[in-house]
Short mmCIF file of C-alpha atoms in Angstrom, two decimals:
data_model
loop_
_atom_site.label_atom_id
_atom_site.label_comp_id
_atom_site.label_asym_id
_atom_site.label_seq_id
_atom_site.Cartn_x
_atom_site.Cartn_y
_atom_site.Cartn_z
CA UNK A 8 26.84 11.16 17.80
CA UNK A 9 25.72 10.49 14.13
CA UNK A 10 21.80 9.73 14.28
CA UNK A 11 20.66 6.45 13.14
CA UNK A 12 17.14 5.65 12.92
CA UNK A 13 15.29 2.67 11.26
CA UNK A 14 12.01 1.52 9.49
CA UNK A 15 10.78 -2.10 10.26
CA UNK A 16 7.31 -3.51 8.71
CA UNK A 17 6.60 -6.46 8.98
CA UNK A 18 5.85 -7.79 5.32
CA UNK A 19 2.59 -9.31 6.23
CA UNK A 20 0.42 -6.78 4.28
CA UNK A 21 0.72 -4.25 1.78
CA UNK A 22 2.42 -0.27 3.19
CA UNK A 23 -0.01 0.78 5.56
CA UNK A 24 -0.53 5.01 6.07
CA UNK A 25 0.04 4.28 9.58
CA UNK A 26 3.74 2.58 8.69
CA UNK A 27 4.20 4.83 5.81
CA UNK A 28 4.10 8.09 7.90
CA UNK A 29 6.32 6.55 10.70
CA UNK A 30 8.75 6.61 7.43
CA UNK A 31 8.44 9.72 6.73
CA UNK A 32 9.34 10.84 10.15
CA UNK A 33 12.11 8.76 10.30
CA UNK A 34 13.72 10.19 6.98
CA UNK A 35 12.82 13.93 8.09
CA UNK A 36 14.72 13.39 11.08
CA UNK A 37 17.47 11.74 9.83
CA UNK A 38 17.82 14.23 7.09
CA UNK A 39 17.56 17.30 9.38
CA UNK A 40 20.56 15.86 11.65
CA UNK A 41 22.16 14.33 8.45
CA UNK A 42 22.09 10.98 9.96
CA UNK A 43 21.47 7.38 8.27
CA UNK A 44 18.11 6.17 7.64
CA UNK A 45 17.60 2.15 7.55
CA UNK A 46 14.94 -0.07 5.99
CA UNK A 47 14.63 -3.77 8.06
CA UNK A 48 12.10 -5.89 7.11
CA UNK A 49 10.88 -7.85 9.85
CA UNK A 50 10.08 -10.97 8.44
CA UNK A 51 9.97 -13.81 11.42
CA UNK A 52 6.74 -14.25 11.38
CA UNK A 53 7.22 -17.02 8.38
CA UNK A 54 3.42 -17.89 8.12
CA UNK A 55 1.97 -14.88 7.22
CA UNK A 56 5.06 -12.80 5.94
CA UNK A 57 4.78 -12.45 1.76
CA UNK A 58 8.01 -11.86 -1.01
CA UNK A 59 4.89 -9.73 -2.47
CA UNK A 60 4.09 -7.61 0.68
CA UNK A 61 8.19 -7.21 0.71
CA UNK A 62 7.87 -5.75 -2.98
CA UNK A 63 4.88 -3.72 -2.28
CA UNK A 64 6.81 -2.05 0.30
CA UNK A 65 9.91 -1.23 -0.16
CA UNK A 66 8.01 0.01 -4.06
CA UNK A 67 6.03 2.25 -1.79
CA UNK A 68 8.45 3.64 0.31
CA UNK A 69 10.72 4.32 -3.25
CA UNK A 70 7.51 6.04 -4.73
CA UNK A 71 7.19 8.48 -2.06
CA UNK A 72 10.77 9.38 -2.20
CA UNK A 73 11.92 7.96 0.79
CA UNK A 74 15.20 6.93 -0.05
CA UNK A 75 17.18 4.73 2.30
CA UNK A 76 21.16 4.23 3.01
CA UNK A 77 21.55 1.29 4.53
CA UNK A 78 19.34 -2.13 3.79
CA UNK A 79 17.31 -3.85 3.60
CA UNK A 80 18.12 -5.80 5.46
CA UNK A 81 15.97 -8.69 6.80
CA UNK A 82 15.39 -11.00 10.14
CA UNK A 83 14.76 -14.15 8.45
CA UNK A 84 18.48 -13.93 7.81
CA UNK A 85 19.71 -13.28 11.10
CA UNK A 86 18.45 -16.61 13.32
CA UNK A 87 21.15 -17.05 14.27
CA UNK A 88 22.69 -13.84 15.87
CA UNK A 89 18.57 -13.54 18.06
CA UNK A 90 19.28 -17.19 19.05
CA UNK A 91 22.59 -16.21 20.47
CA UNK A 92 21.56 -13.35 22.42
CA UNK A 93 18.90 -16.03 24.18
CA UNK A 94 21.50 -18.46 24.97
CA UNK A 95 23.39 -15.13 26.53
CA UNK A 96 20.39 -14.12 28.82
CA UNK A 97 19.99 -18.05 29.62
CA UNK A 98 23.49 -18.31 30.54
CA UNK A 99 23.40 -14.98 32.83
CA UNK A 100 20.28 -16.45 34.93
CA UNK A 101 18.27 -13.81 32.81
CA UNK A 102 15.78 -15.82 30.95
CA UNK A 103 14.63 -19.45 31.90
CA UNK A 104 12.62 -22.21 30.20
CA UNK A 105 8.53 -22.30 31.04
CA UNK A 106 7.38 -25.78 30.29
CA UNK A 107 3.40 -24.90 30.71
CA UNK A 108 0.82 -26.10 28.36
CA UNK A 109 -1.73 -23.96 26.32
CA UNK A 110 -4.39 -25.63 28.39
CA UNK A 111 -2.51 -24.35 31.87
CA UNK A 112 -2.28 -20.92 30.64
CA UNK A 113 -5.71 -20.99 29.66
CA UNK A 114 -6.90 -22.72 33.36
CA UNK A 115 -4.22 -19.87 34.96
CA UNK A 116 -6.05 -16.62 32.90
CA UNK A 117 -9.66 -18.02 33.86
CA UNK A 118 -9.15 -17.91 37.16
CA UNK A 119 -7.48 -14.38 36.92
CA UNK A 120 -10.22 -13.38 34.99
CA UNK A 121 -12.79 -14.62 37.87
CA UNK A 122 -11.01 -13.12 40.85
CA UNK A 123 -10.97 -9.61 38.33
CA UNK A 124 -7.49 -9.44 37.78
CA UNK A 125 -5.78 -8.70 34.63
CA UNK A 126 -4.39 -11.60 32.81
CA UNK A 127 -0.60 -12.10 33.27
CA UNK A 128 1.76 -15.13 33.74
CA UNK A 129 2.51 -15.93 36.92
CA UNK A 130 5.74 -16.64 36.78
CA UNK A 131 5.25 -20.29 38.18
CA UNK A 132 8.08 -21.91 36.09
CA UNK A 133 10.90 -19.51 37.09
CA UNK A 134 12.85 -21.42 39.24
CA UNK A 135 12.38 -25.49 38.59
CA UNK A 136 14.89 -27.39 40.03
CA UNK A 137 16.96 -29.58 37.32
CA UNK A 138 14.58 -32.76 38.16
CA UNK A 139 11.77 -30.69 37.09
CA UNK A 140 12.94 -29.81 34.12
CA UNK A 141 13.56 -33.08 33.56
CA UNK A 142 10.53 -34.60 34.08
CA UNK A 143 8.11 -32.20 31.93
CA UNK A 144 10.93 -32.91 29.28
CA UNK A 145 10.25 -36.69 29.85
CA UNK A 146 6.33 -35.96 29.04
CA UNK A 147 7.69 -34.64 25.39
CA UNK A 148 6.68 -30.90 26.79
CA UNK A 149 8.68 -28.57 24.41
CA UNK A 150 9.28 -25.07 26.25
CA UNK A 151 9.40 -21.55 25.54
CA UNK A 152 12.16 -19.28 26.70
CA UNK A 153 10.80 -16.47 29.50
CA UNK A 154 12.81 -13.08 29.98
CA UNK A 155 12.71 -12.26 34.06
CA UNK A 156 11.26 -9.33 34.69
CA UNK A 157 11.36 -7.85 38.05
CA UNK A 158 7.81 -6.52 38.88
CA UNK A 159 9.32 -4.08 41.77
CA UNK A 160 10.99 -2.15 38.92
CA UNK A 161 9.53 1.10 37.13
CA UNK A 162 10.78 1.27 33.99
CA UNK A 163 11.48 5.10 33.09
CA UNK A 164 12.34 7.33 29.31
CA UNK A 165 12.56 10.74 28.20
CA UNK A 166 10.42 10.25 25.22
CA UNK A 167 10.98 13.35 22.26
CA UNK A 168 6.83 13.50 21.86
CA UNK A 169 5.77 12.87 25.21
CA UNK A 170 8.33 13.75 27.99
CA UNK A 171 9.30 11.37 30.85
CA UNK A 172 6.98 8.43 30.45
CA UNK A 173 7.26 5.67 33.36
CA UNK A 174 5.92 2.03 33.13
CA UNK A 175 5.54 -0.59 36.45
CA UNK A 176 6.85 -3.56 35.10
CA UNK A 177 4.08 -5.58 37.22
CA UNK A 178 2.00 -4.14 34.32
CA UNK A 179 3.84 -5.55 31.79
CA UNK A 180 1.93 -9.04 31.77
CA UNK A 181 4.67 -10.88 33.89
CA UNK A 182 7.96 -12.76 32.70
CA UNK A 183 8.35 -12.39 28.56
CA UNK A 184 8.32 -14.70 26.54
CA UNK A 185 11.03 -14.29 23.66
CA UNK A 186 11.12 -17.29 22.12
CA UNK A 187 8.75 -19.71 20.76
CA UNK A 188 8.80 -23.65 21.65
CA UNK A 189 11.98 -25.61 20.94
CA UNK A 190 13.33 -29.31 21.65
CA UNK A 191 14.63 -29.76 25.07
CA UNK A 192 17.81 -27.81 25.23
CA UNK A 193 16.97 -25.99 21.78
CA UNK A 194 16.27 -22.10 21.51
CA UNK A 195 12.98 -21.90 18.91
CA UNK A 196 11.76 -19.09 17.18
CA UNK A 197 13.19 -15.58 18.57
CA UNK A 198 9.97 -13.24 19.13
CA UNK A 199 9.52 -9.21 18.14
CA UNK A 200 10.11 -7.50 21.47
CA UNK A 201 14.08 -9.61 21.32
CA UNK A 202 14.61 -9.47 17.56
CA UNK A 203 13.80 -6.08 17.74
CA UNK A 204 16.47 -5.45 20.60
CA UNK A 205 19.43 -7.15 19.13
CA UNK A 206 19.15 -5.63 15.55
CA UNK A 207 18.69 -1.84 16.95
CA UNK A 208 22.32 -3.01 19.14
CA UNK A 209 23.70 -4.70 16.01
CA UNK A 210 22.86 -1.98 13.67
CA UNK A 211 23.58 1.10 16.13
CA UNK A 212 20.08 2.95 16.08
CA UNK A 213 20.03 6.08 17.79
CA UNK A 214 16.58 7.17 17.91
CA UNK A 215 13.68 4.22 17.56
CA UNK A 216 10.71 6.41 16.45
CA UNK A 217 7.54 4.80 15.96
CA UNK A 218 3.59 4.69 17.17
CA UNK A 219 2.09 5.64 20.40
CA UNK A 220 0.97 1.74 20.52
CA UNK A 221 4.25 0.56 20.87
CA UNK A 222 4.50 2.05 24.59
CA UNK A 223 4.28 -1.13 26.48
CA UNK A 224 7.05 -3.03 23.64
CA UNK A 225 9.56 0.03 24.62
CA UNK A 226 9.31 -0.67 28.55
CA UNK A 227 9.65 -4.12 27.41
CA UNK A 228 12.83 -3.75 25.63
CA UNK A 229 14.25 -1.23 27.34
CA UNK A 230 14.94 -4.17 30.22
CA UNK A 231 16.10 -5.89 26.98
CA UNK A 232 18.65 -3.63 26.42
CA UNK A 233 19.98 -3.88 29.67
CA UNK A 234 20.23 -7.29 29.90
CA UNK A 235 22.23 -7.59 26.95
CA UNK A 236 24.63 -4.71 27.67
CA UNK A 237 23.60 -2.47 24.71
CA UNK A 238 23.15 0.84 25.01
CA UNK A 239 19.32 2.24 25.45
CA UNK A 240 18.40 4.46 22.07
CA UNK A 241 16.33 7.57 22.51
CA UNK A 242 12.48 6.97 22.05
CA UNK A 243 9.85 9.16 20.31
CA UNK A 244 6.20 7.68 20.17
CA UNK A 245 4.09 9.29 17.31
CA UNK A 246 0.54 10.20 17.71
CA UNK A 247 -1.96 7.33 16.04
CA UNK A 248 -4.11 8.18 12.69
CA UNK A 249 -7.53 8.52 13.35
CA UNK A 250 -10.94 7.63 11.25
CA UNK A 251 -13.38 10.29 11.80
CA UNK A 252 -14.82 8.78 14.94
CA UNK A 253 -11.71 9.42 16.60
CA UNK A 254 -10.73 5.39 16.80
CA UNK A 255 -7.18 4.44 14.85
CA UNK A 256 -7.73 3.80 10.97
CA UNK A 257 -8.16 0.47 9.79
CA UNK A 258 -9.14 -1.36 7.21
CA UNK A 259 -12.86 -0.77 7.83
CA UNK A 260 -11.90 2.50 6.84
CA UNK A 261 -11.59 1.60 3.34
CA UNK A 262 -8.56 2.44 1.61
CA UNK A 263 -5.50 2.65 3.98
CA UNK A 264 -2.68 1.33 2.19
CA UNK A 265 -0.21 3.58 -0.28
CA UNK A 266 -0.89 1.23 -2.94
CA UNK A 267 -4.72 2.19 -2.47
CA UNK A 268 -4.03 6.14 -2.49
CA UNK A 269 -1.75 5.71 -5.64
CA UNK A 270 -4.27 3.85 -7.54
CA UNK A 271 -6.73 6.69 -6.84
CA UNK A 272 -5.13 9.09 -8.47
CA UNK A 273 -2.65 10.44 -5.36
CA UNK A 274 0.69 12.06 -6.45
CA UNK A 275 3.86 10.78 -4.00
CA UNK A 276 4.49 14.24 -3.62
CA UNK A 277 1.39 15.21 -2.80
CA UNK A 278 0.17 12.07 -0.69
CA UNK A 279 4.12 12.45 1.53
CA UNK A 280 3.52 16.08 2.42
CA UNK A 281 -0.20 15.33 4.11
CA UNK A 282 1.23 12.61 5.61
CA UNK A 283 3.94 15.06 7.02
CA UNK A 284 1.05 17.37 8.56
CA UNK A 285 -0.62 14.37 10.16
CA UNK A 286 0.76 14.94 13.42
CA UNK A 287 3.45 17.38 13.06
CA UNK A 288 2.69 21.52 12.31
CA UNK A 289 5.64 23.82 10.44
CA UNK A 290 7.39 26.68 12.15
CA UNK A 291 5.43 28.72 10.03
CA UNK A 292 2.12 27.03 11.12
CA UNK A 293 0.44 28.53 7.94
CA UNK A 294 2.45 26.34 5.37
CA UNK A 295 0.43 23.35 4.11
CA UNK A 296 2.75 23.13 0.34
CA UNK A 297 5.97 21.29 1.32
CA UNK A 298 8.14 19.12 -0.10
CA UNK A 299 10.02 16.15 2.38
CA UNK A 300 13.61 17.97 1.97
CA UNK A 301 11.85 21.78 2.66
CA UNK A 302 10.10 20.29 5.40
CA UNK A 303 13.07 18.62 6.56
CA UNK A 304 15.25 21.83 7.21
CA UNK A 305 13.13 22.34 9.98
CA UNK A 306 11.68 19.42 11.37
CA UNK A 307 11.73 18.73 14.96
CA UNK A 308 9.75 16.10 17.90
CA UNK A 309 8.98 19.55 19.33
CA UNK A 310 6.32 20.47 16.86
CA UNK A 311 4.90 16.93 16.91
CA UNK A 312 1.39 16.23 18.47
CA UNK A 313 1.11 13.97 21.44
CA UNK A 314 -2.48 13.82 20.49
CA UNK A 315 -3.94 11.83 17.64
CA UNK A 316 -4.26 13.14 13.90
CA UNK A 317 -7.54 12.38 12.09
CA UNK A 318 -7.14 11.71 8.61
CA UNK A 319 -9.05 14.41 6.76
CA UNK A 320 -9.70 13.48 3.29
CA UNK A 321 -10.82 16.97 2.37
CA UNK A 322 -7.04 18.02 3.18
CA UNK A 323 -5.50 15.16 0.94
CA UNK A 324 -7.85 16.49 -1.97
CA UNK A 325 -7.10 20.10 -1.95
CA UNK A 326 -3.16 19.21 -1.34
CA UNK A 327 -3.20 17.04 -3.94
CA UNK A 328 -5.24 19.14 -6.69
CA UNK A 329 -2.79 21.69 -5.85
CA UNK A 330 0.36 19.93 -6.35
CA UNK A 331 -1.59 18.48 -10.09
CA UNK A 332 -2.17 21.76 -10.57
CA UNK A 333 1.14 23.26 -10.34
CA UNK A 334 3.03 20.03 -12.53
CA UNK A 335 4.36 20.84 -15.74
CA UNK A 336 2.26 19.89 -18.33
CA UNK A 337 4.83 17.22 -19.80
CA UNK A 338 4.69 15.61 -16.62
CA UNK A 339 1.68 15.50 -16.16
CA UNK A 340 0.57 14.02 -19.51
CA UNK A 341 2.76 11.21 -18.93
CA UNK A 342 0.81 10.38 -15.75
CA UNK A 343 -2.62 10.88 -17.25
CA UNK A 344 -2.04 9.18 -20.89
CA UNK A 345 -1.88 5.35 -18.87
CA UNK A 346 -5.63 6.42 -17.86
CA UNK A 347 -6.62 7.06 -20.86
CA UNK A 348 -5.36 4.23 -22.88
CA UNK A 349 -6.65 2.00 -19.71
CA UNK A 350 -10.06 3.50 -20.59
CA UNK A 351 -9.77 2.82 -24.00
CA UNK A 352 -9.11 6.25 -25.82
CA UNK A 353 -7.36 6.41 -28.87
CA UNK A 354 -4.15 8.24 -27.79
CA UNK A 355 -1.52 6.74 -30.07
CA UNK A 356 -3.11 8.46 -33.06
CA UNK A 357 -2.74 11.81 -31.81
CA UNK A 358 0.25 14.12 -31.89
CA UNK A 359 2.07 14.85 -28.10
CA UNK A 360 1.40 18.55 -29.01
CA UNK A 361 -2.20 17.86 -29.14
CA UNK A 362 -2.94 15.79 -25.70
CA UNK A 363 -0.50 18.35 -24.27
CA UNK A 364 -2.87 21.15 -25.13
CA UNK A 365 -5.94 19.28 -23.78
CA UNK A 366 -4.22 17.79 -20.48
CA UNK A 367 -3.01 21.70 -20.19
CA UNK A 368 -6.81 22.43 -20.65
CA UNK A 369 -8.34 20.31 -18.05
CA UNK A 370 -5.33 20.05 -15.56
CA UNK A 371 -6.79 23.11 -13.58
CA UNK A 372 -10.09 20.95 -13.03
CA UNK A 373 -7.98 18.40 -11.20
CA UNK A 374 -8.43 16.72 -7.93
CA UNK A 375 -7.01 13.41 -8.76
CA UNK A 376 -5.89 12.22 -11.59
CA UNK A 377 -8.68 9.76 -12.64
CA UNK A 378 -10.72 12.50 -13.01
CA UNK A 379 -8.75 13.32 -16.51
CA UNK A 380 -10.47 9.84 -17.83
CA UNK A 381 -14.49 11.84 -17.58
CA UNK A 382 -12.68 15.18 -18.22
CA UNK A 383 -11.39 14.05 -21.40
CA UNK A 384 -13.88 11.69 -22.85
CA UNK A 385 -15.85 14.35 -24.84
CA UNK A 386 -12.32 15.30 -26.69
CA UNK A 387 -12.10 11.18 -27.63
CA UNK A 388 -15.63 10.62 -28.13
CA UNK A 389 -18.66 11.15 -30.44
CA UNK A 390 -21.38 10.95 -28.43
CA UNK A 391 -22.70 12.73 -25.85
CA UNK A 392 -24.33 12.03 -22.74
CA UNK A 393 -25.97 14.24 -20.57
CA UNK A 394 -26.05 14.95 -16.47
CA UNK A 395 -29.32 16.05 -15.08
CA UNK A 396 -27.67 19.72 -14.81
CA UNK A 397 -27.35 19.43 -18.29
CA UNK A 398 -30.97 17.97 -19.62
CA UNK A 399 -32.38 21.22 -16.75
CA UNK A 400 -30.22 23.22 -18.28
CA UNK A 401 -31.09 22.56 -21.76
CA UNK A 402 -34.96 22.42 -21.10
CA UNK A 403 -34.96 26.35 -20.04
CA UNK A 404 -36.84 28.92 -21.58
CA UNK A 405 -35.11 30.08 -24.92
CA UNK A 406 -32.12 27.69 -24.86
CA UNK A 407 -33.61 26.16 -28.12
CA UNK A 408 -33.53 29.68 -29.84
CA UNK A 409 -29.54 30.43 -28.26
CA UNK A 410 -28.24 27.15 -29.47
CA UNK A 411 -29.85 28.05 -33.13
CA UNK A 412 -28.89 31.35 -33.32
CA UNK A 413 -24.98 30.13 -32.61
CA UNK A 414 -25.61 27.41 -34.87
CA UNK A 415 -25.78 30.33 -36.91
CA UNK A 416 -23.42 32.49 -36.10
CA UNK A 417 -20.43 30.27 -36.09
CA UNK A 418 -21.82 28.59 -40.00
CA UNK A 419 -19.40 29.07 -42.49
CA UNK A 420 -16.32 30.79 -40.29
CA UNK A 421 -13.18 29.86 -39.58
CA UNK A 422 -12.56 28.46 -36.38
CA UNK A 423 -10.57 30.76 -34.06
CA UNK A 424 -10.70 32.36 -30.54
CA UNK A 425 -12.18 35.30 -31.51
CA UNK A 426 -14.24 33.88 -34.27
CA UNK A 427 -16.17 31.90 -31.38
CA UNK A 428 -15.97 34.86 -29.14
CA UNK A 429 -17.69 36.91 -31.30
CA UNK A 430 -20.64 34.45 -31.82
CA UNK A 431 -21.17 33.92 -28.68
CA UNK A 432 -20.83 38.45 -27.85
CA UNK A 433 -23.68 38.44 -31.30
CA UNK A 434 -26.03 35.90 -29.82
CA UNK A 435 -25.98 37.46 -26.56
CA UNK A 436 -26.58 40.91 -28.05
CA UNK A 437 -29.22 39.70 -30.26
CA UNK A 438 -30.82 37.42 -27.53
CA UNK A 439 -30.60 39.97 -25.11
CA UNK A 440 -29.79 37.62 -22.34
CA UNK A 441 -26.54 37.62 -20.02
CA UNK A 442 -23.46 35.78 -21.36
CA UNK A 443 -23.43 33.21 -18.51
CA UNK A 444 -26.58 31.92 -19.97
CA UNK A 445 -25.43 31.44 -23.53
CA UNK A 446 -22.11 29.95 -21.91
CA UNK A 447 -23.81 27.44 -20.06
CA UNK A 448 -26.01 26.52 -22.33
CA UNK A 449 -23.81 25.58 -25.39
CA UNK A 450 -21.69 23.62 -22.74
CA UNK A 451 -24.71 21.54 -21.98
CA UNK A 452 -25.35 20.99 -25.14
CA UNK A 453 -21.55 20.22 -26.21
CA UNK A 454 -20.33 18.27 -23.62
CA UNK A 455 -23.23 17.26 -21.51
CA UNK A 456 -22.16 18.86 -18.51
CA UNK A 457 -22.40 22.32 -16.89
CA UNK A 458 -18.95 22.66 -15.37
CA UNK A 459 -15.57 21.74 -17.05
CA UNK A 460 -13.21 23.44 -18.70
CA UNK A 461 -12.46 26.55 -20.76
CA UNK A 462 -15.14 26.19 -23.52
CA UNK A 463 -13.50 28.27 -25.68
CA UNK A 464 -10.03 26.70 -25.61
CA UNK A 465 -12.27 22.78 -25.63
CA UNK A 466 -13.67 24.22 -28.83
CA UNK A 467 -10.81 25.11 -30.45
CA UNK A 468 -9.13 21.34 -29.38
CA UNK A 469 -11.98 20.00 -31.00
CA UNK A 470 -11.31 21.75 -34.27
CA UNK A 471 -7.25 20.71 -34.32
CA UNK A 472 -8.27 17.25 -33.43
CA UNK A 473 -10.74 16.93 -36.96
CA UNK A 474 -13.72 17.66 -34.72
CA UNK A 475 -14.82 21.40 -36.70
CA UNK A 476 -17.26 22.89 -36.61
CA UNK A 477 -19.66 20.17 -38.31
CA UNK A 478 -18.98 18.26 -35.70
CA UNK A 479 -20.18 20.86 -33.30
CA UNK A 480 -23.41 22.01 -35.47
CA UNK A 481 -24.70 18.24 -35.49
CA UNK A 482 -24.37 18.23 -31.12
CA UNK A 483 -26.54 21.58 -31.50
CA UNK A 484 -28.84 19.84 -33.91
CA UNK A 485 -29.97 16.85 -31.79
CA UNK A 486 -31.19 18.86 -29.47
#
């Protein structure tokens, strides 16, 4: 059997995590078994689906490298195939048409309510005789098409993440509905749970892997299935993402879509291995550094958590510094130079060989890449301003006297690694204070900041880039 497994937003908001990581486990599956992995974009819902939530999409599925082989393809085209498979279940006796009003199934879920039962339809327009059909069609009632669902039956799967899962289907709300309101004798709207159904049978889907929250939709449209003589795929039901309160992520969480973690400075590669480890742990359980084709030689539903994963924002950071901090340099320039022309630094007058050296400089201080806009701004920049490290720093007993005594020191040399070395070995001698000191202090007074990078290699950027060492005596010189 060559696996087939499928992706299917719905296009009415930009790639959530939550979506996005169902992707990846889609792809790493289908690329373990070398099977076919689909994009659908499930796009019925015509009032709230977006062309722009399309674009953002399938943009940030291609960004994390989730390449696809068949698709997309989407529902909006394919009316007319869902409407047929209605007519079939209406012609086998297996769906019917419920006439009731909005203000009947209100009246009906009240009284359910007030007798403390769950809310379900009660089935009370499964078997109207032709005359009353006729006569709710004579009071211009436009009905909805029901799916018959036996409430005797248990619904049972082998699910790849959970084991044998069963489902009563007198918890499953009562008959379905699976198609919206139509004129008499029409078939409206086709709903998810049938949609859903006749594409996996059209397209041939193997495995339908997807959230824990989609439970109740499989024992749905597993009766689906059957009805329509396809053949039942093989189910997996991922564990949810958490916040840190252990309820599913949302947008109250803040950020949450892939657009969001891309404009904060996430890598793909970075941001599509933590997703991988959200809910699924290596053969070796120690490997955290993956990339989706290592990690899909040995992927498997075996190693994948029935329990939920907590997104851990701690985890993203250190994966992604560590990825940024591994890149080439060439690479890496060309994502960090859009941040600095966005802030307004003067790249285009400097040679590639130059911003090379300094993104090779500060790429070690890396979380995300933003962070190269404040790392950099002292090599762009005149001025100076200073942290409250820095002022403390620069207020200490006999700072004043280091900072002169380099000011010194470094007057009339030539600007070179050991050149600044050695000033900064004399003033420590002389001083007779520990080299961390003198260190700190001149990058205080340099860059306005006690941590950063190399101050050694900064200094000797500053030179190449016209900023000698007058430059550097007038920073000591405010002080």
């Amino acid at each position: 059997m060559s696996v087939r497994v499928r992706i299917a937003p719905s296009p009415t908001g930009n790639l959530h995590i939550g979506t996005a990581r169902t992707a990846v486990f889609n792809w790493l599956f289908a690329r373990h078994l070398g099977g076919q992995f689909i994009i659908r974009i499930e796009d019925t819902d015509l009032e709230r689906s977006r062309p722009e939530y399309t674009d953002n999409i399938l943009e940030g599925l291609t960004w994390l490298g989730l390449t696809w082989d068949e698709g997309p393809f989407y529902q909006s085209q394919r009316l007319d195939l869902y409407k047929q498979a209605v007519q079939t279940l209406l012609d086998r006796g297996l769906a019917y048409r419920c006439y009731c009003t909005t203000e009947e199934l209100d009246d009906m879920r009240a009284k359910q309510k007030a007798a403390g039962l769950a809310p379900r339809y009660d089935n009370r327009h499964r078997n109207l005789t032709a005359e009353e059909q006729a006569a709710f069609e004579a009071q211009g009632r436009k009905p909805v098409i029901r799916f018959k669902i036996d409430d005797d039956r248990t619904i049972v799967w082998k699910d790849l993440v959970r084991g044998t899962v069963s489902w009563k289907a007198g918890d499953l709300g009562g008959d379905m509905v699976v198609a919206r309101a139509a004129e008499a004798g029409g078939v409206g709207q086709p709903l998810y749970n049938l949609a859903v159904v006749v594409d996996d049978m059209d397209m041939a889907i193997t495995h339908v892997i997807r959230g824990e929250d989609h439970i109740a939709n499989t024992a749905k449209q597993i009766l689906l299935y059957e009805a329509l003589g396809g053949q039942v795929p093989e189910f997996a039901h991922t564990p949810l993402i958490l916040n840190q309160e252990g309820r599913k992520l949302s947008k109250r969480d803040g950020v949450t879509s892939i657009s969001e973690f891309r404009q904060m400075g996430y890598i793909a590669p970075a941001l599509a291995n933590y997703m991988t480890l959200l809910g699924w742990t290596a053969p070796d359980a120690t490997q955290e550094l993956f990339t989706l084709s290592e990690a899909a030689k040995t992927f498997s539903f075996d190693r994948v958590n029935q329990a939920g994963a907590k997104f851990d924002w701690d985890k993203l950071n250190w994966i992604n510094s560590q990825y940024l901090h591994h890149l080439p340099v060439e690479p890496l320039t060309d994502l960090i130079l859009p941040l600095w022309k966005e802030a307004g630094y003067d790249v285009d007058s400097k040679e590639r060989s130059w911003l090379e050296q300094l993104v090779a400089l500060i790429g070690p201080s890396l979380t995300r890449l933003p962070e190269a806009v404040e790392l950099g701004k002292m090599f762009f920049t005149s001025e100076t301003s200073f942290s409250e490290e820095a002022r403390e720093q620069l207020q200490k007993e006999g700072v004043k006297e280091i900072l002169e005594s380099l000011l010194t020191a470094v007057e009339g040399a030539t600007v070179t690694e050991d050149s600044l070395k050695d000033a900064i070995k004399t003033v420590t001698k002389e001083k007779k204070v520990k080299k961390g000191l003198v260190m700190r202090s001149l990058r205080a007074a340099l860059t306005g900041e006690v941590h950063g990078p190399d101050l050694i290699q900064s200094w000797l950027l500053w030179n190449q880039n016209g900023q000698d060492g007058d430059r550097i005596k007038e920073a000591l010189k405010t002080l």
